Every structure is written in structure tokens, then in C-alpha cells.
Short mmCIF file of C-alpha atoms and ligand atoms in Angstrom, two decimals:
data_model
loop_
_atom_site.label_atom_id
_atom_site.label_comp_id
_atom_site.label_asym_id
_atom_site.label_seq_id
_atom_site.Cartn_x
_atom_site.Cartn_y
_atom_site.Cartn_z
CA MET U 123 130.68 7.88 90.84
CA ALA U 124 130.87 6.65 94.45
CA ILE U 125 130.53 9.73 96.66
CA TYR U 126 133.86 9.47 98.45
CA ASP U 127 135.90 8.91 95.27
CA ASN U 128 135.85 12.52 94.18
CA MET U 129 135.16 15.82 95.95
CA GLN U 130 133.23 16.95 92.86
CA ALA U 131 130.45 14.55 93.89
CA MET U 132 129.88 16.78 96.94
CA GLU U 133 129.47 20.03 95.03
CA GLU U 134 125.66 20.11 95.17
CA GLU U 135 125.71 19.36 98.88
CA ILE U 136 128.27 22.08 99.54
CA ILE U 137 126.36 24.83 97.71
CA LYS U 138 123.18 24.00 99.66
CA CYS U 139 124.79 25.51 102.80
CA MET U 140 123.49 29.05 103.33
CA LYS U 141 126.01 29.73 106.12
CA CYS U 142 123.25 30.39 108.70
CA GLY U 143 125.33 28.96 111.55
CA ASN U 144 122.50 26.87 113.05
CA CYS U 145 124.93 23.97 113.29
CA GLN U 146 126.90 25.87 115.96
CA ALA U 147 124.11 25.24 118.47
CA VAL U 148 124.28 21.46 118.17
CA CYS U 149 127.94 20.67 117.42
CA PRO U 150 129.61 19.19 120.53
CA VAL U 151 133.07 19.94 119.14
CA TYR U 152 132.27 23.61 118.52
CA LYS U 153 131.10 23.95 122.13
CA GLU U 154 134.62 22.91 123.23
CA VAL U 155 136.86 24.68 120.71
CA SER U 156 134.77 27.74 119.66
CA THR U 157 136.58 28.07 116.33
CA GLU U 158 134.90 28.36 112.94
CA SER U 159 136.82 25.36 111.60
CA GLY U 160 135.46 23.34 114.54
CA VAL U 161 131.89 23.51 113.29
CA ALA U 162 130.17 22.13 110.16
CA ARG U 163 129.77 25.56 108.51
CA GLY U 164 133.51 26.28 108.68
CA LYS U 165 134.43 22.81 107.46
CA ILE U 166 132.00 23.13 104.54
CA GLN U 167 133.68 26.37 103.50
CA LEU U 168 137.07 24.64 103.69
CA ALA U 169 135.65 21.84 101.52
CA ALA U 170 134.48 24.48 99.02
CA LYS U 171 138.04 25.78 98.91
CA ILE U 172 139.28 22.25 98.17
CA LEU U 173 136.82 22.08 95.28
CA ARG U 174 138.00 25.40 93.90
CA GLY U 175 141.61 24.25 94.21
CA GLU U 176 142.31 27.02 96.77
CA ALA U 177 143.14 24.83 99.79
CA LYS U 178 146.61 23.37 100.24
CA TYR U 179 146.70 19.72 101.28
CA THR U 180 148.60 19.92 104.54
CA PRO U 181 148.64 17.97 107.81
CA GLU U 182 147.05 21.07 109.42
CA LEU U 183 144.12 20.85 106.99
CA TYR U 184 143.72 17.14 107.83
CA LYS U 185 143.66 18.05 111.54
CA LYS U 186 140.82 20.52 110.93
CA PHE U 187 138.68 17.86 109.27
CA ASP U 188 139.78 15.31 111.89
CA LEU U 189 138.10 17.47 114.55
CA CYS U 190 134.64 16.02 113.99
CA LEU U 191 132.90 13.14 115.75
CA GLN U 192 130.68 12.19 112.80
CA CYS U 193 127.85 12.45 115.33
CA GLN U 194 125.54 13.81 112.58
CA ALA U 195 123.92 16.39 114.89
CA CYS U 196 124.67 19.12 112.30
CA SER U 197 123.06 17.18 109.45
CA ALA U 198 120.00 16.25 111.54
CA ASN U 199 119.40 19.89 112.52
CA CYS U 200 120.34 21.76 109.33
CA PRO U 201 117.40 23.81 107.97
CA CYS U 202 118.73 23.33 104.42
CA GLY U 203 119.14 19.57 104.77
CA VAL U 204 122.91 19.73 104.18
CA LYS U 205 124.56 16.40 104.90
CA ALA U 206 127.56 18.08 106.49
CA HIS U 207 128.98 14.87 107.98
CA LYS U 208 129.23 13.38 104.48
CA ILE U 209 131.03 16.46 103.15
CA ILE U 210 133.52 16.10 106.02
CA MET U 211 134.02 12.40 105.17
CA ALA U 212 134.60 13.27 101.51
CA ALA U 213 137.19 15.89 102.48
CA ARG U 214 138.99 13.34 104.66
CA ALA U 215 138.99 10.94 101.71
CA GLU U 216 140.47 13.63 99.45
CA LEU U 217 143.15 14.45 102.04
CA THR U 218 143.98 10.75 102.34
CA ARG U 219 144.35 10.50 98.55
CA GLN U 220 146.75 13.45 98.85
CA ASP U 221 148.77 11.38 101.35
CA MET U 222 147.85 13.41 104.45
CA LEU U 223 146.62 10.49 106.56
CA PRO U 224 148.88 10.44 109.66
CA PHE U 225 151.39 7.59 109.70
CA ALA U 226 149.95 5.90 112.82
CA LYS U 227 146.47 5.70 111.27
CA LYS U 228 147.88 4.46 107.96
CA ALA U 229 149.76 1.70 109.80
CA ALA U 230 146.70 0.78 111.90
CA PHE U 231 144.42 0.53 108.83
CA ASN U 232 147.00 -1.63 107.05
CA VAL U 233 146.68 -4.10 109.91
CA LEU U 234 142.87 -3.77 109.94
CA ARG U 235 142.88 -4.76 106.27
CA ARG U 236 144.56 -8.06 107.15
CA PRO U 237 141.99 -9.78 109.40
CA ALA U 238 144.29 -12.66 110.38
CA LEU U 239 147.05 -10.26 111.45
CA PHE U 240 144.55 -8.04 113.31
CA ASP U 241 143.16 -11.06 115.13
CA PHE U 242 146.67 -12.33 115.96
CA GLY U 243 147.63 -8.88 117.33
CA LEU U 244 144.61 -8.66 119.61
CA ARG U 245 145.04 -12.21 120.91
CA LEU U 246 148.67 -11.41 121.66
CA GLY U 247 147.50 -8.15 123.28
CA SER U 248 145.13 -10.07 125.51
CA THR U 249 147.99 -12.27 126.79
CA PHE U 250 150.47 -9.44 127.37
CA GLN U 251 148.21 -6.50 128.29
CA SER U 252 149.31 -6.58 131.94
CA LEU U 253 152.85 -5.63 130.84
CA ALA U 254 151.69 -2.29 129.45
CA PHE U 255 148.62 -1.68 131.63
CA LYS U 256 147.97 -1.81 135.35
CA LYS U 257 144.61 -3.12 136.44
CA ASN U 258 142.40 -1.23 138.87
CA ASP U 259 138.80 -1.55 140.11
CA THR U 260 137.27 0.03 137.02
CA GLY U 261 139.52 -1.17 134.17
CA MET U 262 143.14 -0.65 133.16
CA SER U 263 145.42 2.38 132.73
CA PRO U 264 148.77 2.63 130.87
CA ARG U 265 151.92 1.95 132.94
CA PHE U 266 154.02 4.16 130.62
CA PRO U 267 153.37 6.46 127.62
CA ILE U 268 152.15 4.30 124.72
CA GLY U 269 150.28 6.99 122.79
CA LEU U 270 147.33 6.79 125.18
CA GLU U 271 146.49 9.46 127.75
CA MET U 272 148.08 8.21 131.01
CA ARG U 273 144.94 8.78 133.12
CA ARG U 274 142.73 6.97 130.63
CA VAL U 275 140.80 3.97 131.93
CA ILE U 276 140.06 1.31 129.33
CA PRO U 277 138.47 -2.13 129.61
CA ALA U 278 140.64 -5.24 129.47
CA LEU U 279 140.69 -7.41 126.35
CA ALA U 280 138.75 -10.64 126.93
CA ASP U 281 140.80 -13.78 127.60
CA LYS U 282 139.20 -15.41 124.57
CA PRO U 283 137.45 -13.64 121.65
CA LEU U 284 133.70 -14.25 121.38
CA ARG U 285 133.98 -15.95 117.99
CA SER U 286 136.42 -18.51 119.45
CA GLU U 287 134.21 -19.14 122.44
CA LEU U 288 130.90 -19.65 120.63
CA PRO U 289 130.29 -22.12 117.83
CA GLU U 290 129.55 -20.86 114.33
CA VAL U 291 126.04 -22.34 114.45
CA ASN U 292 124.03 -21.66 117.62
CA ALA U 293 120.90 -23.66 116.95
CA VAL U 294 117.87 -24.50 119.10
CA ALA U 295 115.30 -27.29 118.84
CA ASN U 296 112.25 -26.36 116.73
CA ALA U 297 113.73 -23.04 115.61
CA LYS U 298 111.25 -20.79 113.83
CA ARG U 299 113.75 -18.32 112.42
CA LYS U 300 117.42 -18.03 111.46
CA VAL U 301 119.65 -14.95 111.62
CA ALA U 302 123.35 -14.14 111.23
CA PHE U 303 125.22 -12.12 113.84
CA PHE U 304 127.83 -9.52 112.93
CA THR U 305 129.71 -9.22 116.22
CA GLY U 306 131.94 -6.20 115.50
CA CYS U 307 135.41 -5.85 117.08
CA VAL U 308 134.45 -4.37 120.45
CA THR U 309 132.02 -7.22 121.20
CA ASN U 310 134.36 -9.86 119.81
CA TYR U 311 137.47 -8.78 121.72
CA ILE U 312 136.24 -6.84 124.78
CA TYR U 313 132.59 -7.05 125.84
CA THR U 314 132.09 -10.70 124.93
CA ASN U 315 129.17 -10.98 127.39
CA VAL U 316 127.14 -8.75 125.05
CA GLY U 317 127.53 -11.29 122.24
CA LYS U 318 126.62 -14.16 124.56
CA ALA U 319 123.51 -12.25 125.67
CA VAL U 320 122.46 -11.82 122.01
CA VAL U 321 122.69 -15.57 121.38
CA GLU U 322 120.97 -16.48 124.67
CA VAL U 323 118.02 -14.11 124.12
CA LEU U 324 117.57 -15.03 120.44
CA ASN U 325 117.82 -18.77 121.13
CA HIS U 326 115.25 -18.30 123.89
CA ASN U 327 112.92 -16.87 121.25
CA GLY U 328 113.41 -19.85 118.92
CA VAL U 329 115.94 -18.18 116.62
CA ASP U 330 119.04 -19.95 115.29
CA VAL U 331 122.09 -17.68 115.31
CA ILE U 332 124.90 -18.10 112.78
CA ILE U 333 128.18 -16.33 113.62
CA PRO U 334 130.31 -16.55 110.46
CA LYS U 335 133.89 -17.31 111.51
CA GLU U 336 135.52 -15.41 108.65
CA GLN U 337 133.87 -12.04 109.51
CA HIS U 338 136.18 -9.28 110.71
CA CYS U 339 136.12 -5.51 111.42
CA CYS U 340 133.43 -3.69 109.41
CA GLY U 341 136.05 -1.17 108.27
CA ALA U 342 134.33 1.89 109.78
CA PRO U 343 137.50 3.29 111.43
CA ALA U 344 139.30 3.31 108.05
CA THR U 345 136.34 4.63 106.06
CA ILE U 346 135.48 7.37 108.55
CA ASN U 347 139.10 8.52 108.61
CA GLY U 348 139.25 8.75 104.82
CA ASP U 349 140.97 5.46 103.88
CA ILE U 350 138.33 4.62 101.30
CA GLU U 351 140.35 1.85 99.61
CA THR U 352 140.52 -0.13 102.86
CA GLY U 353 136.82 0.60 103.45
CA LYS U 354 135.95 -0.81 100.01
CA ALA U 355 138.02 -3.95 100.55
CA MET U 356 136.31 -4.63 103.88
CA ALA U 357 132.89 -3.91 102.39
CA LYS U 358 133.38 -6.38 99.52
CA SER U 359 134.65 -9.06 101.86
CA HIS U 360 131.60 -8.76 104.16
CA VAL U 361 129.14 -8.56 101.29
CA ASP U 362 130.60 -11.88 100.06
CA ILE U 363 130.51 -13.48 103.50
CA PHE U 364 126.93 -12.47 104.39
CA SER U 365 125.28 -12.84 101.01
CA LYS U 366 126.15 -16.58 101.04
CA LEU U 367 123.92 -17.13 104.09
CA ASP U 368 120.27 -18.10 103.99
CA VAL U 369 119.12 -15.88 106.90
CA GLU U 370 116.23 -13.46 107.39
CA ALA U 371 118.31 -10.81 109.19
CA ILE U 372 121.86 -9.82 110.12
CA ILE U 373 121.94 -8.71 113.75
CA THR U 374 124.24 -5.94 114.98
CA VAL U 375 124.87 -4.61 118.50
CA CYS U 376 126.58 -1.33 117.60
CA GLY U 377 125.22 1.55 115.54
CA THR U 378 128.53 2.17 113.82
CA CYS U 379 128.69 -1.44 112.60
CA GLY U 380 124.99 -1.41 111.61
CA GLY U 381 125.22 1.95 109.85
CA THR U 382 128.37 0.88 108.02
CA PHE U 383 126.60 -2.14 106.52
CA GLU U 384 123.33 -0.26 105.96
CA GLN U 385 124.69 2.97 104.44
CA LYS U 386 128.47 3.17 104.02
CA TYR U 387 128.80 -0.10 102.08
CA LEU U 388 126.18 1.16 99.62
CA GLU U 389 128.04 4.45 99.21
CA LEU U 390 131.42 2.76 98.85
CA LEU U 391 130.26 0.17 96.32
CA ALA U 392 127.67 2.29 94.44
CA ASP U 393 129.48 2.15 91.10
CA ASP U 394 130.82 -1.39 91.40
CA PRO U 395 129.16 -3.55 88.72
CA VAL U 396 129.48 -6.74 90.78
CA TYR U 397 128.94 -5.55 94.34
CA ALA U 398 126.43 -2.66 94.21
CA GLU U 399 123.32 -4.90 94.05
CA LYS U 400 124.71 -7.55 96.41
CA ALA U 401 125.48 -4.82 98.98
CA LYS U 402 121.85 -3.62 98.82
CA VAL U 403 120.53 -7.11 99.63
CA VAL U 404 122.90 -7.44 102.59
CA ALA U 405 122.05 -3.92 103.81
CA SER U 406 118.32 -4.66 103.69
CA LYS U 407 118.82 -7.47 106.24
CA ILE U 408 120.65 -5.40 108.87
CA ARG U 409 118.76 -5.15 112.18
CA ASP U 410 120.01 -3.74 115.44
CA ILE U 411 119.22 -6.21 118.23
CA ALA U 412 116.61 -3.88 119.81
CA GLU U 413 114.96 -3.32 116.43
CA TYR U 414 114.80 -7.08 115.78
CA LEU U 415 113.32 -7.96 119.19
CA VAL U 416 110.76 -5.14 119.16
CA ASP U 417 109.71 -4.89 115.50
CA GLU U 418 110.28 -8.40 114.13
CA LEU U 419 109.85 -10.78 117.06
CA GLN U 420 107.41 -8.47 118.88
CA VAL U 421 108.49 -9.84 122.26
CA ASP U 422 106.12 -9.13 125.15
CA PHE U 423 108.70 -7.61 127.51
CA SER U 424 106.15 -7.02 130.26
CA GLN U 425 105.97 -10.81 130.79
CA LEU U 426 109.68 -11.22 131.56
CA GLY U 427 111.37 -11.34 134.99
CA ASN U 428 111.92 -8.44 137.38
CA VAL U 429 114.86 -6.11 136.65
CA PRO U 430 115.06 -3.89 139.76
CA ILE U 431 117.37 -1.15 138.44
CA THR U 432 117.05 2.59 137.99
CA PHE U 433 118.61 3.36 134.65
CA THR U 434 119.28 6.23 132.31
CA TYR U 435 119.78 5.72 128.57
CA HIS U 436 122.57 7.14 126.38
CA GLU U 437 121.43 7.05 122.78
CA PRO U 438 124.46 6.37 120.54
CA CYS U 439 124.59 8.82 117.61
CA HIS U 440 124.93 6.06 115.08
CA ILE U 441 121.90 4.18 116.43
CA GLY U 442 119.63 7.21 116.87
CA ARG U 443 120.54 9.63 114.09
CA GLY U 444 122.49 7.08 112.03
CA MET U 445 120.13 4.08 111.90
CA GLY U 446 117.02 6.05 112.92
CA LEU U 447 116.34 3.82 115.94
CA THR U 448 115.12 6.19 118.63
CA ARG U 449 112.00 4.23 119.67
CA GLN U 450 112.95 0.56 119.92
CA PRO U 451 115.62 0.47 122.68
CA LEU U 452 113.50 2.48 125.14
CA GLU U 453 110.28 0.71 124.20
CA MET U 454 112.00 -2.54 125.12
CA LEU U 455 113.69 -1.35 128.31
CA THR U 456 110.82 0.60 129.84
CA LYS U 457 108.40 -2.31 129.50
CA LEU U 458 110.54 -4.64 131.64
CA PRO U 459 108.96 -5.35 135.05
CA GLY U 460 110.52 -3.61 138.04
CA ILE U 461 112.68 -1.21 136.03
CA THR U 462 112.71 2.60 136.50
CA TYR U 463 113.77 5.03 133.77
CA LYS U 464 115.31 8.41 134.59
CA PRO U 465 115.97 10.30 131.36
CA MET U 466 118.94 12.60 130.89
CA SER U 467 118.21 16.13 129.66
CA GLN U 468 119.99 15.28 126.37
CA PRO U 469 120.14 11.49 125.93
CA ASN U 470 121.18 11.82 122.27
CA ARG U 471 124.08 14.23 122.80
CA CYS U 472 127.35 12.60 121.66
CA CYS U 473 129.52 11.17 124.42
CA GLY U 474 132.68 12.31 122.63
CA GLY U 475 134.03 8.81 121.99
CA ALA U 476 133.81 8.40 118.22
CA GLY U 477 136.45 5.66 117.95
CA SER U 478 139.90 7.08 117.34
CA PHE U 479 138.69 10.65 118.04
CA SER U 480 139.08 10.08 121.77
CA LEU U 481 142.64 8.86 121.21
CA THR U 482 143.81 11.69 118.98
CA ASN U 483 141.82 14.52 120.60
CA TYR U 484 141.57 13.42 124.23
CA ASP U 485 141.12 16.89 125.75
CA VAL U 486 138.25 17.86 123.43
CA SER U 487 136.75 14.40 123.79
CA TYR U 488 137.01 14.61 127.58
CA GLY U 489 135.30 18.01 127.66
CA ILE U 490 132.38 16.58 125.66
CA LEU U 491 132.29 13.50 127.88
CA GLN U 492 132.22 15.61 131.03
CA LYS U 493 128.92 17.19 129.93
CA LYS U 494 127.48 13.73 129.39
CA ILE U 495 128.67 12.58 132.82
CA ASP U 496 127.10 15.66 134.47
CA ASP U 497 123.84 14.82 132.70
CA ILE U 498 124.05 11.19 133.92
CA GLN U 499 124.69 12.33 137.50
CA SER U 500 121.71 14.67 137.46
CA THR U 501 119.35 11.73 136.88
CA ASN U 502 120.14 9.80 140.09
CA ALA U 503 120.11 6.58 138.07
CA ASN U 504 122.59 3.90 139.11
CA VAL U 505 122.92 2.15 135.73
CA VAL U 506 123.71 3.74 132.37
CA VAL U 507 122.35 1.70 129.47
CA THR U 508 123.52 2.14 125.90
CA GLY U 509 123.61 0.21 122.64
CA CYS U 510 127.20 0.76 121.45
CA GLY U 511 130.47 -0.72 122.70
CA SER U 512 132.59 2.31 121.92
CA CYS U 513 130.17 4.66 123.71
CA ARG U 514 130.35 2.23 126.64
CA MET U 515 134.15 2.46 126.74
CA GLN U 516 133.93 6.24 126.70
CA LEU U 517 131.25 6.37 129.42
CA GLU U 518 133.17 3.94 131.61
CA ASP U 519 136.24 6.14 131.33
CA GLY U 520 134.26 9.25 132.30
CA LEU U 521 132.60 7.53 135.26
CA ALA U 522 135.96 6.16 136.45
CA GLN U 523 137.63 9.61 136.16
CA GLY U 524 134.81 11.07 138.27
CA LYS U 525 135.05 8.13 140.72
CA LEU U 526 131.33 7.52 140.19
CA PRO U 527 129.76 4.15 141.06
CA HIS U 528 127.42 3.79 138.06
CA LYS U 529 127.50 0.56 136.11
CA VAL U 530 127.30 0.67 132.28
CA MET U 531 125.32 -2.04 130.48
CA HIS U 532 124.42 -2.80 126.89
CA VAL U 533 120.64 -2.91 126.22
CA ILE U 534 120.78 -6.63 125.46
CA GLU U 535 122.45 -7.40 128.80
CA VAL U 536 119.47 -5.80 130.59
CA VAL U 537 117.05 -7.91 128.54
CA GLN U 538 119.15 -11.01 129.26
CA GLN U 539 118.72 -10.28 133.00
CA ALA U 540 114.93 -10.15 132.51
CA TYR U 541 114.96 -13.56 130.80
CA ARG U 542 117.16 -15.05 133.52
CA ASN U 543 115.03 -13.59 136.31
CA ALA U 544 111.89 -15.03 134.70
CA LYS U 545 113.10 -18.59 135.30
S1 SF4 F 177 125.43 23.38 107.44
FE1 SF4 F 177 123.27 23.88 107.59
S2 SF4 F 177 123.05 24.71 109.65
FE2 SF4 F 177 125.24 24.80 109.17
S3 SF4 F 177 125.59 26.81 108.28
FE3 SF4 F 177 125.19 25.43 106.57
S4 SF4 F 177 122.99 25.63 106.20
FE4 SF4 F 177 123.36 26.46 108.24
S1 SF4 F 178 129.17 15.62 112.75
FE1 SF4 F 178 128.98 16.32 114.90
S2 SF4 F 178 131.06 16.92 115.50
FE2 SF4 F 178 131.03 16.81 113.24
S3 SF4 F 178 130.60 18.91 112.58
FE3 SF4 F 178 128.63 17.82 112.69
S4 SF4 F 178 127.84 18.25 114.75
FE4 SF4 F 178 130.03 18.77 114.75
S1 SF4 F 179 131.13 7.14 120.32
FE1 SF4 F 179 128.98 6.73 120.53
S2 SF4 F 179 128.04 8.69 120.92
FE2 SF4 F 179 130.07 9.10 120.12
S3 SF4 F 179 129.94 9.27 117.90
FE3 SF4 F 179 130.27 7.12 118.28
S4 SF4 F 179 128.28 6.24 118.45
FE4 SF4 F 179 128.05 8.43 118.71
#
């Protein structure tokens, strides 16, 4: 049985919890709301009630399980090894089966499931965004209430999506290796420079980069919110697209995308007779860009050009705790000539973004973000580097709200600078 198909599959995980409350110390949400249902322990007890048939499926119950970033801090720090974030996901899936998914999310995931419609909507959005948003120095803010916090600063959609700008095959003379690139939505529609930096740096290292045109959203927003059917459809589609390719790796630039391919697709398709094995092969090829450059290509970063910045690093939850990549991004960045690293006190504390969480729970999200911004400020760095587009959006909002001058860059953009400065 695939784990999100039935709450029963979570029973063993649920009874492992000894209610010690250690998760309170690490849960960013609990630090804001201070309620038992805000922390993993409380949610696990609610999940136990679902299993016993004692909990009523109500919108209020959905809201309680919605109040979680899926940052995995609870699971990483639980003395009993309880995978609390998975129990929370399973409860969301059960609530969605009981028709408790809010209408707006249901409608959004219906669009996500139709890649052509999703793409059309975002291209249209790019053309008409100035009607709904006013531009300022740091990004854009809503002109009128459109379901987004009025003070929120968000980046503009790119004029042209990355996958329309770059060819499907980005080859170099005498290539030694060939990889595929899963761009993800944020890189495809917003931070297109990140995708261009990936291709430039890989080509520079003699790697051909294939960007399959038919790829689309990885489905994480739907899966994480409990819409497992949409998650499965997206998983099958990507397993088909990427297993056709003769490549040694599939590069990602976002921990949520990477973790979705590496772990969620396996969980979603575990009992599928056709897709379970194919999904494992695809998952085994997933490499975050930092992981690929450091571990596979073994680039000598100390020989690149000067990058005269003082930076601090925000470790995205889904790259650090999710994909287990705590070493590679910093190993790469700190070796670059001319660069200075000023660590935050808690680089791996969640920024509070978590995709739709920051839309539906802006106040809680903003409280979490504020702690991250304070930590950034205490470092005296002038650049914040991270490896996830949605963290970047969140950090840019926090820095803009605080009228702070810091620039936010993706790790691969810093490495691109080093290659350019070496010329
Ligand atoms: S989830 Fe883990 S840390 Fe939290 S109460 Fe249960 S056993 Fe303790
Ligand atoms: S995943 Fe993060 S936000 Fe959710 S309960 Fe665990 S620590 Fe709290
Ligand atoms: S937004 Fe970033 S820091 Fe927050 S949960 Fe997602 S990956 Fe983690």
C-alpha cells in the first residue's frame, strides 16, 4: 500500500511517538502559535484520533494540519525517530479524500494537473502582471486585494519562460558527459537566470544539458497539500519523460523538486506495477546542482575567478534535511577565491516560505521569516545565498519589508560569477 493512500499505513509511525515534546524546541510554527496542535506531537495525537475514527473531518481539522511547513525539523530531531512530517502529509491526504481541501487549492491543483493550461496561465500572467501589481525597487506588490497580503513583495514573472528561451539540447564540442535538467516552475517562470547559469557552468565543464520540453511542475504543491491523485499523475508523467533519456544524471536547483523526484515519487508509486521500478531508476539519477559539481565533476573551485562578496548561507530545509546535502553547497562556495563566509547562528532554520504556506498563513510565516532576517542581519554579510527559489522569494520579501539592502543569489549564480571572472 502506498503510504499516503490510507492512514492505516501510518499506524506504526504514530505509536512510536512517546509524547516527550522534544519537537517543541525545533518547530518554527510552534514558536509562533504556542498551541499543542501547532507542533508535531499534537498533530500526531490528532492523527491517532483519525485512525481510531474519533476525529471529525472538518475544515477546522484541515487548518490544524495545514499549519506545518514540512520543514522536517521535528523528524530530524525526534529521539524516537518518528517521521512526523510524513504522518502530517498522510493526514492531509485523508482530509483531502474526505473533501476538506479548500476550494482555492482544489482549483489551483486542477490547473497544475493540466501543464498546457498552467503554462498558458503563467504566460498570460507575465503579459498582464502590471495590471494587478505595481512595480517597485525590490519587486512587485498587489494594487488591490487578490488573495495576497497587500504589503507582500514578490518577484516579477520573467518575460519569457526559461524553457522557451533555451533550446532543448544544449550541447558543447567534445562533451564528456550528458545530463537532463529539471527546471522546476520557479526557475522556469521567475528566476530564469538560475537556469541559464546551470547550463553555462555545466557546458563550461564539458557537459551536454538536455531540457525536456514536455516537463512541467513536479507536483509537490498538490502532494504536500494532500491531493495525492494529482501528485501521482504528475509523478507518472515525469517518470515517463525522464526515463526515456540516456543521461547520467537529472539536475535540480531546488530541494523541493529534487526531494519530490527522489522520495515522494517512490512513495506515491510504490504499489504501481508499471511505475514503481521506473521511478526508482529516475530517482537514482537526481542530483542537486551543488552535489553534481562537487561530488561528480569534482570541480577545483579554488582555480576559478575572484568573487569579492561577503555572504551568508540559508540552507533550504528540503536540500539539507530533505536531500541530506549539508556539505556540498558550502564546500563549493567557500572555496571560491575572494569570497568571505559569515554564518548565521541557525542557517538551517526554516525561512517560513514553504510554498502556499506563506500565502495561507502570512502572519505565522512572517513571524518565522522575521527571525531569519534578524539572523541574516547579525552576520554583516551583504549577500544571502541559498539553493531554493521559493526560499529566495520568501527571503526577498523579508529583506524588502525591512528595507534591507542585501541581495539574494542562488548558489549556481555565485559559481557562474566565478567562471565569468576567470576569463
Ligand atoms: S514526535 Fe518525537 S519528539 Fe515529538 S513528542 Fe513524539 S517522540 Fe517526542
Ligand atoms: S515539519 Fe516543521 S513545521 Fe511541521 S510540525 Fe515538524 S517542525 Fe513543525
Ligand atoms: S520555503 Fe525553503 S526553508 Fe521553507 S520549507 Fe521550503 S525549502 Fe524549507
